[in-house]
Coordinates of N, CA, C and O in Angstrom, one line a residue:
M28 N 87.5 73.0 98.7 CA 88.1 72.9 97.3 C 88.4 74.2 96.8 O 87.6 75.2 96.9
P29 N 89.6 74.4 96.2 CA 90.0 75.7 95.6 C 89.1 76.1 94.5 O 88.6 75.2 93.7
D30 N 89.0 77.4 94.3 CA 88.2 77.9 93.2 C 88.8 77.5 91.9 O 90.0 77.4 91.7
Q31 N 88.0 77.3 90.8 CA 88.4 76.9 89.5 C 89.4 77.9 88.9 O 90.3 77.5 88.2
D32 N 89.3 79.2 89.2 CA 90.2 80.2 88.7 C 91.6 79.9 89.3 O 92.6 80.2 88.5
R33 N 91.7 79.4 90.5 CA 93.0 79.2 91.0 C 93.7 78.0 90.3 O 94.9 78.0 90.0
I34 N 92.9 77.0 90.0 CA 93.4 75.8 89.3 C 93.8 76.2 87.9 O 94.9 75.9 87.4
D35 N 92.9 76.9 87.2 CA 93.2 77.3 85.8 C 94.4 78.3 85.7 O 95.2 78.2 84.8
G36 N 94.5 79.2 86.7 CA 95.6 80.2 86.7 C 96.9 79.5 86.9 O 97.9 79.8 86.3
A37 N 96.9 78.5 87.8 CA 98.2 77.8 88.1 C 98.6 77.0 86.8 O 99.8 77.0 86.5
A38 N 97.6 76.4 86.1 CA 97.9 75.7 84.9 C 98.5 76.6 83.8 O 99.4 76.3 83.1
K39 N 97.8 77.8 83.7 CA 98.2 78.8 82.7 C 99.6 79.3 83.0 O 100.5 79.5 82.1
N40 N 99.9 79.5 84.3 CA 101.3 80.0 84.7 C 102.3 78.9 84.3 O 103.4 79.2 83.8
L41 N 102.0 77.7 84.6 CA 103.0 76.6 84.3 C 103.2 76.4 82.8 O 104.3 76.3 82.3
G42 N 102.1 76.5 82.0 CA 102.2 76.5 80.6 C 103.0 77.6 80.0 O 103.8 77.5 79.1
G43 N 102.8 78.8 80.6 CA 103.6 80.0 80.2 C 105.1 79.8 80.5 O 105.9 80.2 79.7
K44 N 105.4 79.2 81.6 CA 106.8 78.9 81.9 C 107.4 78.0 80.8 O 108.6 78.2 80.4
A45 N 106.7 77.0 80.5 CA 107.1 76.0 79.4 C 107.3 76.7 78.1 O 108.3 76.5 77.4
K46 N 106.4 77.6 77.7 CA 106.5 78.4 76.5 C 107.7 79.3 76.5 O 108.4 79.4 75.5
E47 N 107.9 80.0 77.6 CA 109.0 80.9 77.7 C 110.3 80.1 77.6 O 111.2 80.5 76.9
F48 N 110.4 79.0 78.3 CA 111.6 78.2 78.2 C 111.9 77.7 76.7 O 113.0 77.8 76.2
A49 N 110.8 77.2 76.1 CA 110.9 76.8 74.7 C 111.4 78.0 73.8 O 112.2 77.8 72.9
G50 N 110.9 79.1 74.0 CA 111.3 80.3 73.3 C 112.7 80.7 73.5 O 113.4 81.0 72.6
K51 N 113.2 80.5 74.7 CA 114.6 80.8 75.0 C 115.5 79.8 74.3 O 116.5 80.2 73.7
V52 N 115.1 78.5 74.4 CA 115.9 77.5 73.8 C 116.0 77.6 72.3 O 117.1 77.4 71.7
T53 N 114.9 77.9 71.7 CA 114.9 78.0 70.2 C 115.2 79.4 69.7 O 115.4 79.6 68.5
G54 N 115.3 80.4 70.6 CA 115.6 81.7 70.1 C 114.4 82.4 69.5 O 114.5 83.4 68.9
D55 N 113.2 81.9 69.8 CA 112.0 82.5 69.3 C 111.5 83.5 70.3 O 110.8 83.2 71.3
E56 N 111.7 84.8 70.0 CA 111.4 85.8 71.0 C 109.8 86.0 71.1 O 109.4 86.3 72.2
K57 N 109.1 85.7 70.0 CA 107.6 85.8 70.1 C 107.1 84.8 71.1 O 106.2 85.1 71.9
L58 N 107.6 83.5 71.0 CA 107.1 82.4 71.9 C 107.5 82.8 73.3 O 106.7 82.6 74.2
K59 N 108.7 83.3 73.5 CA 109.2 83.7 74.8 C 108.2 84.7 75.4 O 107.8 84.6 76.6
A60 N 107.9 85.7 74.6 CA 107.0 86.8 75.1 C 105.6 86.3 75.4 O 105.0 86.7 76.4
E61 N 105.1 85.4 74.6 CA 103.8 84.8 74.8 C 103.8 84.0 76.1 O 102.9 84.1 76.9
G62 N 104.9 83.3 76.4 CA 105.0 82.6 77.6 C 105.0 83.5 78.8 O 104.4 83.2 79.9
Q63 N 105.7 84.6 78.7 CA 105.7 85.6 79.8 C 104.4 86.2 80.1 O 103.9 86.3 81.2
A64 N 103.7 86.5 79.0 CA 102.3 87.0 79.1 C 101.3 86.0 79.7 O 100.5 86.4 80.6
D65 N 101.5 84.7 79.3 CA 100.6 83.7 79.9 C 100.9 83.6 81.4 O 100.0 83.3 82.2
Q66 N 102.1 83.7 81.8 CA 102.5 83.6 83.2 C 101.8 84.7 84.0 O 101.2 84.5 85.1
V67 N 101.8 85.9 83.5 CA 101.2 87.1 84.2 C 99.7 86.8 84.2 O 99.1 87.0 85.3
S68 N 99.1 86.4 83.1 CA 97.7 86.2 83.1 C 97.3 85.1 84.1 O 96.3 85.2 84.8
G69 N 98.1 84.0 84.2 CA 97.9 82.9 85.1 C 98.0 83.4 86.6 O 97.2 83.0 87.4
K70 N 98.9 84.3 86.9 CA 99.1 84.8 88.2 C 97.9 85.6 88.6 O 97.4 85.5 89.8
V71 N 97.4 86.4 87.7 CA 96.2 87.3 88.0 C 95.0 86.4 88.2 O 94.2 86.6 89.2
Q72 N 94.8 85.4 87.3 CA 93.6 84.5 87.5 C 93.7 83.7 88.8 O 92.7 83.6 89.5
N73 N 94.9 83.3 89.2 CA 95.1 82.6 90.4 C 94.8 83.5 91.6 O 94.1 83.1 92.6
A74 N 95.2 84.8 91.5 CA 94.9 85.7 92.6 C 93.4 85.9 92.7 O 92.8 86.0 93.8
I75 N 92.7 86.0 91.6 CA 91.2 86.2 91.6 C 90.6 85.0 92.3 O 89.7 85.2 93.1
G76 N 91.1 83.8 92.0 CA 90.5 82.6 92.6 C 90.8 82.6 94.1 O 89.9 82.2 94.9
G77 N 92.0 83.1 94.5 CA 92.2 83.2 95.9 C 91.3 84.2 96.7 O 90.8 83.9 97.8
I78 N 91.0 85.3 96.0 CA 90.0 86.2 96.6 C 88.6 85.6 96.7 O 88.0 85.7 97.7
K79 N 88.2 84.9 95.7 CA 86.9 84.2 95.7 C 86.9 83.2 96.9 O 85.9 83.0 97.6
D80 N 88.0 82.4 97.0 CA 88.1 81.5 98.1 C 88.0 82.2 99.5 O 87.3 81.7 100.4
S81 N 88.6 83.3 99.6 CA 88.5 84.1 100.9 C 87.1 84.5 101.1 O 86.6 84.5 102.3
L82 N 86.4 85.0 100.1 CA 85.1 85.4 100.3 C 84.1 84.3 100.6 O 83.2 84.5 101.4
K83 N 84.4 83.1 100.1 CA 83.5 82.0 100.4 C 83.7 81.6 101.8 O 82.8 81.2 102.5
G84 N 84.9 81.7 102.3 CA 85.2 81.4 103.7 C 84.6 82.3 104.7 O 84.4 81.9 105.9
D85 N 84.3 83.5 104.3 CA 83.7 84.5 105.2 C 82.2 84.3 105.4 O 81.6 85.0 106.2
N86 N 81.5 83.5 104.6 CA 80.1 83.4 104.6 C 79.6 82.6 105.8 O 80.0 81.8 106.4

């Protein structure tokens, strides 16, 4: 089973994409920037989960 960080990171990334899209559609630059930041945060969290998964596999 994937690490919870991978699941949470993927969800945060997806939510960030939706926020960014909504910001683009409405012309809300702040919302767009928040969405982009959420995507970066989600990708980092997902990567951390991937590392944890790799370490678990080596035991």
